[in-house]
PDB file of C-alpha atoms in Angstrom:
ATOM      1  CA  MET A   1      10.768   3.191 -20.064  1.00 50.00           C
ATOM      2  CA  LEU A   2       7.668   4.845 -18.582  1.00 56.00           C
ATOM      3  CA  LYS A   3       5.442   7.292 -20.404  1.00 73.00           C
ATOM      4  CA  THR A   4       4.631   9.529 -17.425  1.00 79.00           C
ATOM      5  CA  LYS A   5       6.579  12.569 -16.305  1.00 89.00           C
ATOM      6  CA  SER A   6       6.451  11.703 -12.611  1.00 94.00           C
ATOM      7  CA  PHE A   7       5.714   8.773 -10.284  1.00 96.00           C
ATOM      8  CA  LYS A   8       2.939  10.977  -8.982  1.00 97.00           C
ATOM      9  CA  ASP A   9       1.202  10.634 -12.341  1.00 97.00           C
ATOM     10  CA  LEU A  10       0.803   6.834 -11.854  1.00 97.00           C
ATOM     11  CA  ILE A  11      -2.726   5.902 -10.820  1.00 97.00           C
ATOM     12  CA  VAL A  12      -1.417   3.056  -8.789  1.00 98.00           C
ATOM     13  CA  TRP A  13       0.826   5.433  -6.741  1.00 98.00           C
ATOM     14  CA  GLN A  14      -2.120   7.830  -6.270  1.00 98.00           C
ATOM     15  CA  LYS A  15      -4.321   5.113  -4.892  1.00 99.00           C
ATOM     16  CA  ALA A  16      -1.520   3.690  -2.731  1.00 99.00           C
ATOM     17  CA  TYR A  17      -0.882   7.162  -1.322  1.00 99.00           C
ATOM     18  CA  ARG A  18      -4.553   7.417  -0.454  1.00 98.00           C
ATOM     19  CA  LEU A  19      -4.184   4.271   1.504  1.00 98.00           C
ATOM     20  CA  ILE A  20      -1.576   5.942   3.748  1.00 98.00           C
ATOM     21  CA  LEU A  21      -4.124   8.705   4.598  1.00 98.00           C
ATOM     22  CA  GLU A  22      -6.843   6.188   5.234  1.00 98.00           C
ATOM     23  CA  ALA A  23      -4.436   4.069   7.346  1.00 98.00           C
ATOM     24  CA  TYR A  24      -3.568   7.080   9.516  1.00 98.00           C
ATOM     25  CA  LYS A  25      -7.283   7.992   9.929  1.00 97.00           C
ATOM     26  CA  ILE A  26      -8.206   4.448  11.292  1.00 97.00           C
ATOM     27  CA  THR A  27      -5.212   4.054  13.485  1.00 97.00           C
ATOM     28  CA  LYS A  28      -6.001   7.347  15.380  1.00 96.00           C
ATOM     29  CA  ALA A  29      -8.720   5.473  17.159  1.00 92.00           C
ATOM     30  CA  PHE A  30      -6.567   2.471  18.202  1.00 97.00           C
ATOM     31  CA  PRO A  31      -5.968   1.870  21.951  1.00 96.00           C
ATOM     32  CA  ILE A  32      -2.944   3.597  23.338  1.00 96.00           C
ATOM     33  CA  SER A  33      -1.425   0.146  24.072  1.00 96.00           C
ATOM     34  CA  GLU A  34      -1.115  -0.284  20.355  1.00 96.00           C
ATOM     35  CA  ILE A  35       0.961   2.830  19.693  1.00 94.00           C
ATOM     36  CA  TYR A  36       4.205   1.027  19.303  1.00 95.00           C
ATOM     37  CA  GLY A  37       2.511  -2.212  18.027  1.00 97.00           C
ATOM     38  CA  LEU A  38      -0.180  -2.502  15.478  1.00 98.00           C
ATOM     39  CA  THR A  39      -0.541   1.277  14.956  1.00 98.00           C
ATOM     40  CA  GLN A  40       3.063   1.571  13.834  1.00 98.00           C
ATOM     41  CA  GLN A  41       2.983  -1.583  11.768  1.00 98.00           C
ATOM     42  CA  ILE A  42      -0.022  -0.416   9.805  1.00 98.00           C
ATOM     43  CA  ARG A  43       1.438   2.999   9.183  1.00 98.00           C
ATOM     44  CA  ARG A  44       4.862   1.509   8.154  1.00 98.00           C
ATOM     45  CA  ALA A  45       3.235  -0.919   5.729  1.00 98.00           C
ATOM     46  CA  ALA A  46       1.055   1.852   4.291  1.00 98.00           C
ATOM     47  CA  ILE A  47       3.976   4.195   3.778  1.00 99.00           C
ATOM     48  CA  SER A  48       6.035   1.514   2.251  1.00 98.00           C
ATOM     49  CA  LEU A  49       3.557   0.913  -0.571  1.00 98.00           C
ATOM     50  CA  PRO A  50       3.781   4.195  -2.555  1.00 98.00           C
ATOM     51  CA  SER A  51       7.370   4.746  -1.422  1.00 98.00           C
ATOM     52  CA  ASN A  52       8.437   1.494  -3.218  1.00 98.00           C
ATOM     53  CA  ILE A  53       6.397   2.320  -6.262  1.00 98.00           C
ATOM     54  CA  ALA A  54       8.193   5.790  -6.419  1.00 97.00           C
ATOM     55  CA  GLU A  55      11.573   4.232  -5.820  1.00 97.00           C
ATOM     56  CA  GLY A  56      11.053   1.606  -8.550  1.00 96.00           C
ATOM     57  CA  TYR A  57       9.956   4.358 -10.887  1.00 96.00           C
ATOM     58  CA  GLY A  58      13.249   6.030 -10.448  1.00 94.00           C
ATOM     59  CA  ARG A  59      15.151   2.935 -11.415  1.00 92.00           C
ATOM     60  CA  LYS A  60      16.624   2.700 -14.992  1.00 84.00           C
ATOM     61  CA  HIS A  61      15.975  -0.984 -15.580  1.00 92.00           C
ATOM     62  CA  LYS A  62      12.617  -2.805 -15.898  1.00 91.00           C
ATOM     63  CA  ALA A  63      13.772  -5.627 -13.693  1.00 92.00           C
ATOM     64  CA  GLU A  64      14.615  -3.184 -10.886  1.00 95.00           C
ATOM     65  CA  TYR A  65      11.304  -1.495 -11.274  1.00 94.00           C
ATOM     66  CA  GLN A  66       9.444  -4.832 -11.122  1.00 94.00           C
ATOM     67  CA  GLN A  67      11.402  -5.757  -7.980  1.00 96.00           C
ATOM     68  CA  PHE A  68      10.329  -2.570  -6.197  1.00 98.00           C
ATOM     69  CA  LEU A  69       6.757  -3.208  -7.372  1.00 97.00           C
ATOM     70  CA  SER A  70       7.002  -6.657  -5.842  1.00 97.00           C
ATOM     71  CA  ILE A  71       8.081  -5.164  -2.503  1.00 98.00           C
ATOM     72  CA  ALA A  72       5.141  -2.797  -2.740  1.00 98.00           C
ATOM     73  CA  TYR A  73       2.757  -5.704  -3.393  1.00 98.00           C
ATOM     74  CA  ALA A  74       4.179  -7.604  -0.301  1.00 98.00           C
ATOM     75  CA  SER A  75       3.639  -4.395   1.771  1.00 98.00           C
ATOM     76  CA  LEU A  76       0.068  -4.307   0.524  1.00 99.00           C
ATOM     77  CA  LEU A  77      -0.519  -7.886   1.706  1.00 98.00           C
ATOM     78  CA  GLU A  78       1.045  -7.031   5.048  1.00 98.00           C
ATOM     79  CA  LEU A  79      -1.274  -4.036   5.319  1.00 98.00           C
ATOM     80  CA  GLU A  80      -4.338  -6.141   4.408  1.00 98.00           C
ATOM     81  CA  THR A  81      -3.393  -8.675   7.140  1.00 98.00           C
ATOM     82  CA  GLN A  82      -3.097  -5.918   9.626  1.00 98.00           C
ATOM     83  CA  TYR A  83      -6.412  -4.389   8.616  1.00 98.00           C
ATOM     84  CA  LEU A  84      -8.138  -7.881   9.083  1.00 98.00           C
ATOM     85  CA  LEU A  85      -6.447  -8.262  12.527  1.00 98.00           C
ATOM     86  CA  SER A  86      -7.740  -4.756  13.397  1.00 98.00           C
ATOM     87  CA  LEU A  87     -11.275  -5.806  12.515  1.00 98.00           C
ATOM     88  CA  ASP A  88     -10.995  -9.000  14.459  1.00 98.00           C
ATOM     89  CA  LEU A  89      -9.686  -7.152  17.540  1.00 97.00           C
ATOM     90  CA  ASN A  90     -12.661  -4.775  17.206  1.00 97.00           C
ATOM     91  CA  TYR A  91     -10.358  -1.697  16.973  1.00 97.00           C
ATOM     92  CA  ILE A  92     -12.125  -0.548  13.765  1.00 97.00           C
ATOM     93  CA  ASN A  93     -15.250  -1.118  11.863  1.00 96.00           C
ATOM     94  CA  LYS A  94     -15.342  -2.426   8.297  1.00 97.00           C
ATOM     95  CA  ASN A  95     -13.947   0.241   6.020  1.00 96.00           C
ATOM     96  CA  GLU A  96     -15.108  -0.058   2.346  1.00 97.00           C
ATOM     97  CA  ILE A  97     -12.621   2.717   1.200  1.00 97.00           C
ATOM     98  CA  ILE A  98      -9.749   0.774   2.579  1.00 98.00           C
ATOM     99  CA  GLU A  99     -11.013  -2.564   1.218  1.00 98.00           C
ATOM    100  CA  ASN A 100     -11.606  -1.171  -2.191  1.00 98.00           C
ATOM    101  CA  LEU A 101      -8.242   0.596  -2.319  1.00 98.00           C
ATOM    102  CA  ILE A 102      -6.505  -2.734  -1.330  1.00 98.00           C
ATOM    103  CA  LYS A 103      -8.276  -4.580  -4.061  1.00 98.00           C
ATOM    104  CA  GLU A 104      -7.565  -1.928  -6.681  1.00 98.00           C
ATOM    105  CA  VAL A 105      -3.886  -1.296  -5.819  1.00 99.00           C
ATOM    106  CA  GLY A 106      -3.333  -5.138  -5.552  1.00 98.00           C
ATOM    107  CA  SER A 107      -4.854  -5.750  -8.904  1.00 98.00           C
ATOM    108  CA  MET A 108      -2.801  -2.894 -10.575  1.00 98.00           C
ATOM    109  CA  LEU A 109       0.394  -4.010  -9.025  1.00 98.00           C
ATOM    110  CA  TYR A 110      -0.099  -7.637  -9.995  1.00 96.00           C
ATOM    111  CA  ARG A 111      -0.725  -6.617 -13.586  1.00 95.00           C
ATOM    112  CA  MET A 112       2.346  -4.390 -13.569  1.00 94.00           C
ATOM    113  CA  ILE A 113       4.570  -7.112 -12.042  1.00 94.00           C
ATOM    114  CA  PHE A 114       3.156  -9.886 -14.300  1.00 90.00           C
ATOM    115  CA  PRO A 115       2.031  -8.324 -17.546  1.00 84.00           C
ATOM    116  CA  ILE A 116       0.217 -10.364 -20.023  1.00 72.00           C
ATOM    117  CA  ARG A 117       2.699 -11.613 -22.592  1.00 56.00           C
TER     118      ARG A 117
END
């Protein structure tokens, strides 16, 4: 089905994985009161993204793969919402790396889920 040897070869997975690293960086500065709240939520959403891309990659049928890509896309939207909340709460400053990765990964996932026919 796919022309790559590993899910790690997928550019979308690589960018999504980078989002995990960026999410961990920004949440280190969150207030201690958020350790079991927003900090965990952001980290879980970020981890879910490339994890679902990888799991979908391992599936044998295109429909299953697209389902996992859809879950990854939903996790991306969750992460974006939490990022915006973090900005509004003044926990973090605007982060162009995260914003660009969210846009890039979102666009890539959308094209993979809904390819032009």
